[in-house]
XYZ file of C-alpha atoms in Angstrom:
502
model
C -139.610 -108.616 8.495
C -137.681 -111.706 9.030
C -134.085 -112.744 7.098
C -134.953 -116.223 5.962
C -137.279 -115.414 3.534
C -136.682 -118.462 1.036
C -140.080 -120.854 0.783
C -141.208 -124.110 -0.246
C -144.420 -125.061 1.530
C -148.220 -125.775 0.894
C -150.521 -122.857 0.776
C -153.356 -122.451 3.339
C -155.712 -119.434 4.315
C -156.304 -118.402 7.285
C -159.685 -120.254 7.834
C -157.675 -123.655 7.743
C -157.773 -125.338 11.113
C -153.706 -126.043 10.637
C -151.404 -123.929 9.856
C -148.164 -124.867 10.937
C -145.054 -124.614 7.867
C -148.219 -123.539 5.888
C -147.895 -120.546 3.638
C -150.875 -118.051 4.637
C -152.978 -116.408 2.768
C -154.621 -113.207 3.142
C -156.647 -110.514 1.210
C -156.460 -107.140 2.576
C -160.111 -106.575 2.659
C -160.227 -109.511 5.061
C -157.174 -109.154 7.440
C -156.926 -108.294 10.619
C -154.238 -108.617 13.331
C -155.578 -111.539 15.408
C -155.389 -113.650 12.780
C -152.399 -112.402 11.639
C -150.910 -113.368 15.350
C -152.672 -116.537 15.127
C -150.543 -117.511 11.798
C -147.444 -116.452 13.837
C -148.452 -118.515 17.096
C -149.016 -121.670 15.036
C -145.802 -121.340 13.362
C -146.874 -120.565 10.060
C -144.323 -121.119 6.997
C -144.886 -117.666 5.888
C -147.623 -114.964 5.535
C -148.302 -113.469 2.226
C -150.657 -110.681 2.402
C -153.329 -109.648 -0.738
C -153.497 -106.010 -1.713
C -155.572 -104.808 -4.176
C -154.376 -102.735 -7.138
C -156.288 -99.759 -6.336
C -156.181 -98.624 -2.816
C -158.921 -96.100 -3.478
C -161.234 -99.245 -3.978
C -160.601 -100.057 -0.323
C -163.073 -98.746 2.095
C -162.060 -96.329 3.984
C -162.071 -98.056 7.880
C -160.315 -100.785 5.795
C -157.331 -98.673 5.358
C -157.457 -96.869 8.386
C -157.490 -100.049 10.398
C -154.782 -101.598 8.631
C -152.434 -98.030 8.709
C -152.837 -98.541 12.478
C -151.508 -102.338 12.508
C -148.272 -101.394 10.345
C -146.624 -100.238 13.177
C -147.441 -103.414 15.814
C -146.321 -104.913 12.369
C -143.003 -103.270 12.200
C -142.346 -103.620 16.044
C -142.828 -107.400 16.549
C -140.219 -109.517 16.137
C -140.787 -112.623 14.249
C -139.305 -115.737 12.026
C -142.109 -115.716 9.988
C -141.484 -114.424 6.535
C -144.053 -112.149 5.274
C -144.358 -111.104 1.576
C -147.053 -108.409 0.146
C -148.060 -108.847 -3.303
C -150.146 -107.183 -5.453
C -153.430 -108.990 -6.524
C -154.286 -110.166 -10.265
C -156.898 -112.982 -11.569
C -154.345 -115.319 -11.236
C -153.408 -114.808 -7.608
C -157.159 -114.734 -6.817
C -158.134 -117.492 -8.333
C -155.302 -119.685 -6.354
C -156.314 -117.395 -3.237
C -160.467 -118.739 -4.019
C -159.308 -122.261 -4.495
C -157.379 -122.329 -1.047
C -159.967 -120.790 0.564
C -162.379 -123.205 -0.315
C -160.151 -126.156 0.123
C -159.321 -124.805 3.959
C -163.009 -123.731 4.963
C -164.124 -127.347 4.091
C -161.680 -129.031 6.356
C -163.186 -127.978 9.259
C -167.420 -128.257 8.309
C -167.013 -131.960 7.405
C -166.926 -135.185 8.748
C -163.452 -136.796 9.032
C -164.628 -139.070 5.666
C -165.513 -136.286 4.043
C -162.209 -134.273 4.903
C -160.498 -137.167 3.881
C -162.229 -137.557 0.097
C -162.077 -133.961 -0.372
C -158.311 -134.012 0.861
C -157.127 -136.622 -1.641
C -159.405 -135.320 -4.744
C -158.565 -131.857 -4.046
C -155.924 -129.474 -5.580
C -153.328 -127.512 -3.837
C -151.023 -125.435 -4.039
C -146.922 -125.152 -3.308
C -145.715 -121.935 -3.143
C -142.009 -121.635 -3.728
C -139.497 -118.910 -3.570
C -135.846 -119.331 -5.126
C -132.713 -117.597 -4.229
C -129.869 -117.112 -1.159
C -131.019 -115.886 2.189
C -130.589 -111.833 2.368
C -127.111 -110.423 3.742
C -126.751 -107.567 5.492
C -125.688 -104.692 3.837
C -123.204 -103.164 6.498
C -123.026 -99.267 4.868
C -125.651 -98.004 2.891
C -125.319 -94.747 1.367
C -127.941 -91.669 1.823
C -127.923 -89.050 -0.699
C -129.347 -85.610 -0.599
C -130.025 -82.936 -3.214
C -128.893 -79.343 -2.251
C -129.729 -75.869 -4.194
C -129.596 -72.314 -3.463
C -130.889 -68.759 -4.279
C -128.355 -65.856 -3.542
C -129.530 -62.736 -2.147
C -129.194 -58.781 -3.504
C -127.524 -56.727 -1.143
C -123.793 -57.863 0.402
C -122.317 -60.920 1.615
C -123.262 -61.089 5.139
C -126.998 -61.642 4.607
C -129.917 -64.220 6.266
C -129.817 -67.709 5.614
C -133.822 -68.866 4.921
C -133.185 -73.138 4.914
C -136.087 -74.623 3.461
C -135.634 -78.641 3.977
C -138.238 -81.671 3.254
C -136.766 -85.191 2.878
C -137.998 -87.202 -0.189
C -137.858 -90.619 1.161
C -140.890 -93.382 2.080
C -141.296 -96.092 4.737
C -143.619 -98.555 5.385
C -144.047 -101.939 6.418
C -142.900 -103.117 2.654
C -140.376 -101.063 1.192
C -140.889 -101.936 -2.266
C -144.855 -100.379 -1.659
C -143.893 -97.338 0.221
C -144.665 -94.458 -2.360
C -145.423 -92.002 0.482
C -147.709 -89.610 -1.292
C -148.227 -87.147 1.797
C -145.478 -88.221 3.692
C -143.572 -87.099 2.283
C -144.190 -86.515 -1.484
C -145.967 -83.663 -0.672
C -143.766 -81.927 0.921
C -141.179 -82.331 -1.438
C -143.193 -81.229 -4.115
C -144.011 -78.326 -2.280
C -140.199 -77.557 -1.786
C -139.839 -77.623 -5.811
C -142.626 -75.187 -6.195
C -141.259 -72.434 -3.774
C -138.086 -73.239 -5.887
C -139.812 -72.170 -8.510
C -141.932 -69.238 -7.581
C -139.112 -68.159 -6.244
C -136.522 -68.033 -8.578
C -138.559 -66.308 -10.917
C -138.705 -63.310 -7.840
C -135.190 -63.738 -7.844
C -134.440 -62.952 -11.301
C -135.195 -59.549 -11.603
C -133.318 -57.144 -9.511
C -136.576 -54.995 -8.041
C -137.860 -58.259 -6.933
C -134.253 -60.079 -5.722
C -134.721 -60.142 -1.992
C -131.900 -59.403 0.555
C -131.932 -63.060 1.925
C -130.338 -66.096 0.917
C -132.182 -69.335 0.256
C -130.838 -72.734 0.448
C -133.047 -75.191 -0.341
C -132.378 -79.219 0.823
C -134.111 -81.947 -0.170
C -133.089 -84.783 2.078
C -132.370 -88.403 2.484
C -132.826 -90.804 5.083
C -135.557 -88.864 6.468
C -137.499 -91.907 7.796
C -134.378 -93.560 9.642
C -134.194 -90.748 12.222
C -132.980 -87.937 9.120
C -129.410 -89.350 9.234
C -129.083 -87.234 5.722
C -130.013 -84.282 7.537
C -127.835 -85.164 10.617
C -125.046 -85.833 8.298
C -125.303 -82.750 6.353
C -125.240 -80.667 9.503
C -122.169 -82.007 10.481
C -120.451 -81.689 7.357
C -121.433 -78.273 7.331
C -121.363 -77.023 10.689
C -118.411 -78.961 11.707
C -116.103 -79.872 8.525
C -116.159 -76.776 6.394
C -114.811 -73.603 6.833
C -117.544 -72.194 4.661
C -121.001 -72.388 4.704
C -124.494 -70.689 4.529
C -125.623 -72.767 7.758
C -122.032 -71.779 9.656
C -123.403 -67.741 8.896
C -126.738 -65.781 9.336
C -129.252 -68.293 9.433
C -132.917 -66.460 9.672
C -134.957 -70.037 10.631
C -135.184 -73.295 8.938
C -139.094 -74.161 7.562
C -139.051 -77.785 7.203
C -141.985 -79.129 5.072
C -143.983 -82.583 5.990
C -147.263 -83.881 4.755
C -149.017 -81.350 3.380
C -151.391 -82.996 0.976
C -154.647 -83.282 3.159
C -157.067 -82.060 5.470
C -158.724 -78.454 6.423
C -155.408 -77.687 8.925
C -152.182 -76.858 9.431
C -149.611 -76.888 12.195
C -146.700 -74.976 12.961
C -144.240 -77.593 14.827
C -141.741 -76.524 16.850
C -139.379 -77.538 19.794
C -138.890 -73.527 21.476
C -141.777 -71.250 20.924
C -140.007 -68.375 18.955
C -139.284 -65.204 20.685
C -140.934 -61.826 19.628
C -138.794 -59.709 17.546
C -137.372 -62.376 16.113
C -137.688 -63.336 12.317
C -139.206 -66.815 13.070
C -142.061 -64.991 15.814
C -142.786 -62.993 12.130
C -142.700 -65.968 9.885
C -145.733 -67.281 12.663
C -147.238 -64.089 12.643
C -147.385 -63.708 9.171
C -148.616 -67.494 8.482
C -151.824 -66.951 11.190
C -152.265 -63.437 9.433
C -152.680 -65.295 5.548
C -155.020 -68.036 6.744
C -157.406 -65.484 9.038
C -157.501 -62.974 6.385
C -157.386 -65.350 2.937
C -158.232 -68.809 4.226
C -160.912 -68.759 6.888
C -161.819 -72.340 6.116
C -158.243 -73.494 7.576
C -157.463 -74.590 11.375
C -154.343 -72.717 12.055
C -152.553 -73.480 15.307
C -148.301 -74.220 16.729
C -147.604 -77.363 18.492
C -144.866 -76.903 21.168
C -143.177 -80.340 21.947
C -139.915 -80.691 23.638
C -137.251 -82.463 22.243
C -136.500 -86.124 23.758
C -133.323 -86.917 23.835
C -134.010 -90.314 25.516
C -136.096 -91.729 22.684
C -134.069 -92.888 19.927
C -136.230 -91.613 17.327
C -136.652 -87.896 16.808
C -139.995 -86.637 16.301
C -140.024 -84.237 13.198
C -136.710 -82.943 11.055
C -136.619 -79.868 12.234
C -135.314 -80.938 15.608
C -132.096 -82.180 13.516
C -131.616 -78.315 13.439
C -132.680 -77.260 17.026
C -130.202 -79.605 18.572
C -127.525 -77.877 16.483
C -129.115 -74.661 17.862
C -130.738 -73.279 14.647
C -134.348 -71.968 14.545
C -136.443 -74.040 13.145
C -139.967 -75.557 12.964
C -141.822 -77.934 10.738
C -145.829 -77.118 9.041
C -147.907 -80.172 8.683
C -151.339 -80.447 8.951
C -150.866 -83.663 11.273
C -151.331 -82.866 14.585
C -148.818 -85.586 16.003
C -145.773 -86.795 14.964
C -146.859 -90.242 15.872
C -149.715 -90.282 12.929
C -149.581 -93.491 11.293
C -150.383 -92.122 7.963
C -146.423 -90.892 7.947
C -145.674 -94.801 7.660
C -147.585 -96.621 5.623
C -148.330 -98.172 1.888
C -151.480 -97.471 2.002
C -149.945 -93.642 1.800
C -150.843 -93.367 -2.234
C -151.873 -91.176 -4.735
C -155.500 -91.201 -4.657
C -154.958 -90.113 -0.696
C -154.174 -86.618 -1.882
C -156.379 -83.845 -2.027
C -154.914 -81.567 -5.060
C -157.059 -78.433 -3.305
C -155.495 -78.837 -0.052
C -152.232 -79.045 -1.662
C -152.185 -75.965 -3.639
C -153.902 -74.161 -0.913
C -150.778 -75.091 1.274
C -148.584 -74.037 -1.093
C -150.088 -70.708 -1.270
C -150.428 -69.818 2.510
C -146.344 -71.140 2.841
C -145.499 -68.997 -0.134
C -147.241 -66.148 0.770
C -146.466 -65.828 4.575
C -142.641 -66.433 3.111
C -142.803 -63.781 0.831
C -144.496 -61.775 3.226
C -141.514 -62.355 5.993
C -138.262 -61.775 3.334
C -139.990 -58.814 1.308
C -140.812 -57.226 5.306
C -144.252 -56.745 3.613
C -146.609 -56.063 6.850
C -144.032 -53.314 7.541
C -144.305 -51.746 4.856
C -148.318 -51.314 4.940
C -149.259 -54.279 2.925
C -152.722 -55.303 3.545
C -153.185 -58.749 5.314
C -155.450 -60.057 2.071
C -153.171 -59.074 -0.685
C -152.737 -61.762 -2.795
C -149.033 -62.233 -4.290
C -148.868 -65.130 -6.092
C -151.738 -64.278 -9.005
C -151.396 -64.180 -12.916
C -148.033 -64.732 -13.944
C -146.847 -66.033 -10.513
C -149.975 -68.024 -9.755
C -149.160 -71.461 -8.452
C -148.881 -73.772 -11.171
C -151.566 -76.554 -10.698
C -150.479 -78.804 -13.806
C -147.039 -78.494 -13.320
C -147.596 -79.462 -8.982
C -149.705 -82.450 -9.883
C -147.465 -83.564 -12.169
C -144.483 -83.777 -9.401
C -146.650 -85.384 -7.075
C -147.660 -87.917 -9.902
C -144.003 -87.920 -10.349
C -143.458 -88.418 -6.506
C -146.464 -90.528 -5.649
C -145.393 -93.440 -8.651
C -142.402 -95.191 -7.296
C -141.357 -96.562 -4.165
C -139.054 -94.171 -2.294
C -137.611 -96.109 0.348
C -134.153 -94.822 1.123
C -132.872 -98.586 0.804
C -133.291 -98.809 -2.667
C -132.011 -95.119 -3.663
C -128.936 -94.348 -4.466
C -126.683 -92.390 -5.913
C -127.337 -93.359 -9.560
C -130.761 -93.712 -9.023
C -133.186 -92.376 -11.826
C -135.251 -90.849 -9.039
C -132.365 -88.874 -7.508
C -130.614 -87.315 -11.225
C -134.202 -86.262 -12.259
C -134.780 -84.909 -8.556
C -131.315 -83.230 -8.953
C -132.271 -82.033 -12.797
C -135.422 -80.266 -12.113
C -133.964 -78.399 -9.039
C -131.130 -77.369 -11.676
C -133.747 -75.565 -13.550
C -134.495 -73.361 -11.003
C -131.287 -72.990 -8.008
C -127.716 -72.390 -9.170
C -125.246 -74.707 -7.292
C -127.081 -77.749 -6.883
C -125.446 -80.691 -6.089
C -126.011 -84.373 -4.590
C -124.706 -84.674 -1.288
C -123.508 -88.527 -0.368
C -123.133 -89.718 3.348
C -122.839 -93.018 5.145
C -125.348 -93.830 7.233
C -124.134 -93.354 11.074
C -124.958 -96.938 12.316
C -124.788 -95.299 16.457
C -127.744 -93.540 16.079
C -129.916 -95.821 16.124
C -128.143 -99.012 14.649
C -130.201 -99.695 11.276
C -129.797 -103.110 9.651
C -130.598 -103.411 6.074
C -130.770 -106.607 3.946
C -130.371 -107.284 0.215
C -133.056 -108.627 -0.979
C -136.013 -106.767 -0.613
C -138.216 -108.768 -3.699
C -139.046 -112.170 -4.331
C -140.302 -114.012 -6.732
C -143.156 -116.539 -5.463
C -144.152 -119.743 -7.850
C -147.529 -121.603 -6.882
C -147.405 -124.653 -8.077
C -150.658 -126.708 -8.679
C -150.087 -130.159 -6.646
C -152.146 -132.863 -4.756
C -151.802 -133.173 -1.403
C -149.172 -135.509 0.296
C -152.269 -137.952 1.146
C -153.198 -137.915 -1.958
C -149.774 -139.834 -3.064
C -150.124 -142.398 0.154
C -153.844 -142.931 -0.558
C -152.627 -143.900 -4.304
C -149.806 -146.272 -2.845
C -152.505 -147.927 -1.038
C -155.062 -148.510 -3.772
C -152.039 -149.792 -6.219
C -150.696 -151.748 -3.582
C -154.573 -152.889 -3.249
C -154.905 -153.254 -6.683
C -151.331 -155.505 -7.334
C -152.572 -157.787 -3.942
C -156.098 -158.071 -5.827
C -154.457 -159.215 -9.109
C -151.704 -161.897 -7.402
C -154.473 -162.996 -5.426
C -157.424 -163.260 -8.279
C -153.675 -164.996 -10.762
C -152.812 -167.230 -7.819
C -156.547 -168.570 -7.759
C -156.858 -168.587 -11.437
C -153.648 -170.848 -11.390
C -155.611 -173.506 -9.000
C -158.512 -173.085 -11.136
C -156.547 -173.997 -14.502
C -154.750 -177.133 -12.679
C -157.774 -178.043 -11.760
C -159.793 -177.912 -15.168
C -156.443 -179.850 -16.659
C -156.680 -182.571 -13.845
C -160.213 -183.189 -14.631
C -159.616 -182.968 -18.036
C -156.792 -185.597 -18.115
C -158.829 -188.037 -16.027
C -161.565 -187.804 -18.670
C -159.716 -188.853 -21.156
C -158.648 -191.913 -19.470
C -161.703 -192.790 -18.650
């Protein structure tokens, strides 16, 4: 976006042959990125883009096309301010009006363009308010929890991270349903299952889990970054600084017929990560046949500034660990977008992800296959079935307010009631609170992320000079028709004093 996002110019669509310190108009349904660079090349005033209030009403390439501009979007640099709003009657019926007023100027003759142009309403769109300051330290909290294991002090670590926040190219919009609501609702449902395992001492396994639901997740997981550090590096006591098994970190796992095992070292056999794979490929063969099972083995780049998935947060500090998605790439644009909503979320896919993550856990900690466990025996049924009401409800929860980590903090509503449910089911949670490391990349964040826009209903600037000339035409008419009148009256009074002589 741009800084200088205060307005006060005439409206215009797109159509309109100028558009220079015009503000732009455009629906969603009828946008696309040349002439959304053609706005920018003439110097537009501003852009304001038209989305619908139901994104599910949107076809389908629609969407797709537009998830696939966000991030030329993001990238280019531009003085242009450009504002998203959400679409009503109102806003319609100013966006109809300037559509038809800009499509006429350029199928008329210039007489016509210049009758219509005086006669015709328009519209000034205004914004109030200072220009947006940087914010030089923003603050990044993270909710930690934990489930203590049966069986000594020394025991495996099990870190099971997802980070809560949003992106996309409007902050205020970005409710990131899959990425990453999903996965964060699927980290408060192994909470759950799992604390009921770990209540009863024939089910209380010998590993410890820590469970970390993290911020900053879309700005290169500085939460996650942080929290390693102040773990790792500035305590003397720590789950991560002991045993730790692997760390399973969960991202977008809301769609599709696949899933993906990410991870930056292929795991070694004899090694409890190698089982948790094992164990994973063994519950979708043998229980879900319908799902595309497969690991992706990148490398991590340490010469891109961005890091690819969380999990590499934990491989650079040397701890296994991998990340399940059922995106194929880390480059996916559905992992930063608004159109990332609700509706986008198949509620099958998401409990079946649950299941084959809880199982092939449970499989893994309880040392199941060892023990002669058949591969299609089904753990979580009855009782300690999956709880579909209570998992759509999160990600209704989730999926209903923008989670962009610059407008969460640490009184946020989102984060207590994040915090509060994980305190029904982990003993020892806690917020964690960091400042944002600005080396890594350098992020810039400005305070005002909403506007209010007022169109105001206004002739045209011609339409004032075109009414200065026919006044001034209509005064000159009036001296001219009194100053003849005048002549006329002396006139009639000459003649009339001569006849009376006579």
């Amino acid at each position: 976006g741009t800084r200088s996002a205060v307005l006060n110019t005439e409206a215009r669509t797109v159509e309109a042959d100028v558009l220079s310190r015009r503000c732009v108009m455009m629906r969603l349904v009828d946008f696309s990125y040349e002439q959304y660079q053609k706005a920018l090349r003439q110097s537009a005033g501003a852009v304001v883009i038209i989305l619908p209030r139901s994104i599910s009403s949107v076809p389908q390439d629609v969407v797709r096309q537009f998830m696939e501009i966000e991030p030329e979007m993001l990238a280019m640099e531009t003085i242009v301010p450009v504002y998203f709003a959400v679409e009503d009657e109102e806003l319609l019926s100013i966006y109809e009006q300037t559509r038809a007023a800009s499509a006429s100027q350029g199928s008329a003759s210039a007489a016509e363009v210049l009758l219509h142009t005086a006669t015709a309403n328009g519209f000034q769109m205004v914004t109030s308010g200072a220009q947006s300051k940087a914010i030089n330290d923003w603050l990044i909290p993270s909710v930690e929890g934990r489930l203590t294991g049966l069986g000594g002090e020394d025991l495996p670590t099990v870190v099971i991270v997802a980070h809560y926040d949003s992106f996309g190219v409007a902050p205020w919009l970005s409710h990131g349903a899959d990425s990453n609501g999903s996965g964060t609702s699927v980290l408060l449902e192994l909470a759950r299952l799992f604390s009921r395992l770990y209540t009863y001492r024939r089910t209380h396994a010998g590993y410890n889990l820590l469970f970390f639901a993290s911020g900053g997740g879309k700005f290169n997981y500085q939460g996650t970054k942080r929290w390693l550090e102040d773990n790792l590096d500035h305590t003397d006591s720590s789950l991560l600084q002991d045993n730790v098994a692997f760390v399973l970190c969960l991202d977008t796992l809301g769609r599709g017929n696949s899933l993906h095992l990410h991870v930056s070292k292929p795991p070694k056999e004899g090694t409890l990560q190698h089982a948790f794979l094992r164990e994973l490929e063994m519950v979708v063969a043998s229980q879900f046949p319908e799902v595309k099972f497969s690991m992706v083995h990148k490398k991590i780049n340490l010469a891109e500034d961005m890091l690819a998935w969380e999990h590499e947060r934990f491989a650079i500090r040397r701890l296994p660990a991998f990340t399940i998605s059922h995106l194929e790439s880390h480059r996916d644009s559905l992992r930063n977008s608004i159109m990332d909503r609700r509706a986008r979320i198949d509620t099958k896919a998401l409990i079946r992800n649950t299941r084959i993550i809880a199982e092939a856990l449970t499989r893994v900690i309880y040392n199941l296959t060892d023990k002669g466990a058949p591969a299609d025996m089904q753990i979580f049924t009855d009782q300690m079935q999956i709880q579909q009401e209570q998992l759509e409800s999160v990600m209704d929860w989730l999926s209903s307010q923008p989670r962009a980590a610059q407008l969460i903090d640490k009184d946020s509503t989102f984060l207590n009631t994040l915090e509060y449910y994980m305190g029904r089911y982990l003993k020892d949670v806690k917020q964690h609170h960091v400042k944002a490391d600005k080396r890594d990349p350098e992020f810039v964040f400005y305070d005002q992320l909403k506007q209010v826009m007022n169109a105001y209903r206004v002739k045209p600037a011609i339409f004032d000079l075109l009414l200065a000339v026919c006044i001034a035409a209509y005064l000159g008419v009036a001296y001219v028709a009194v100053q003849h009148f005048g002549l006329l009256y002396k006139m009639i009074q000459r003649l009339s004093l001569k006849t009376k002589q006579q």
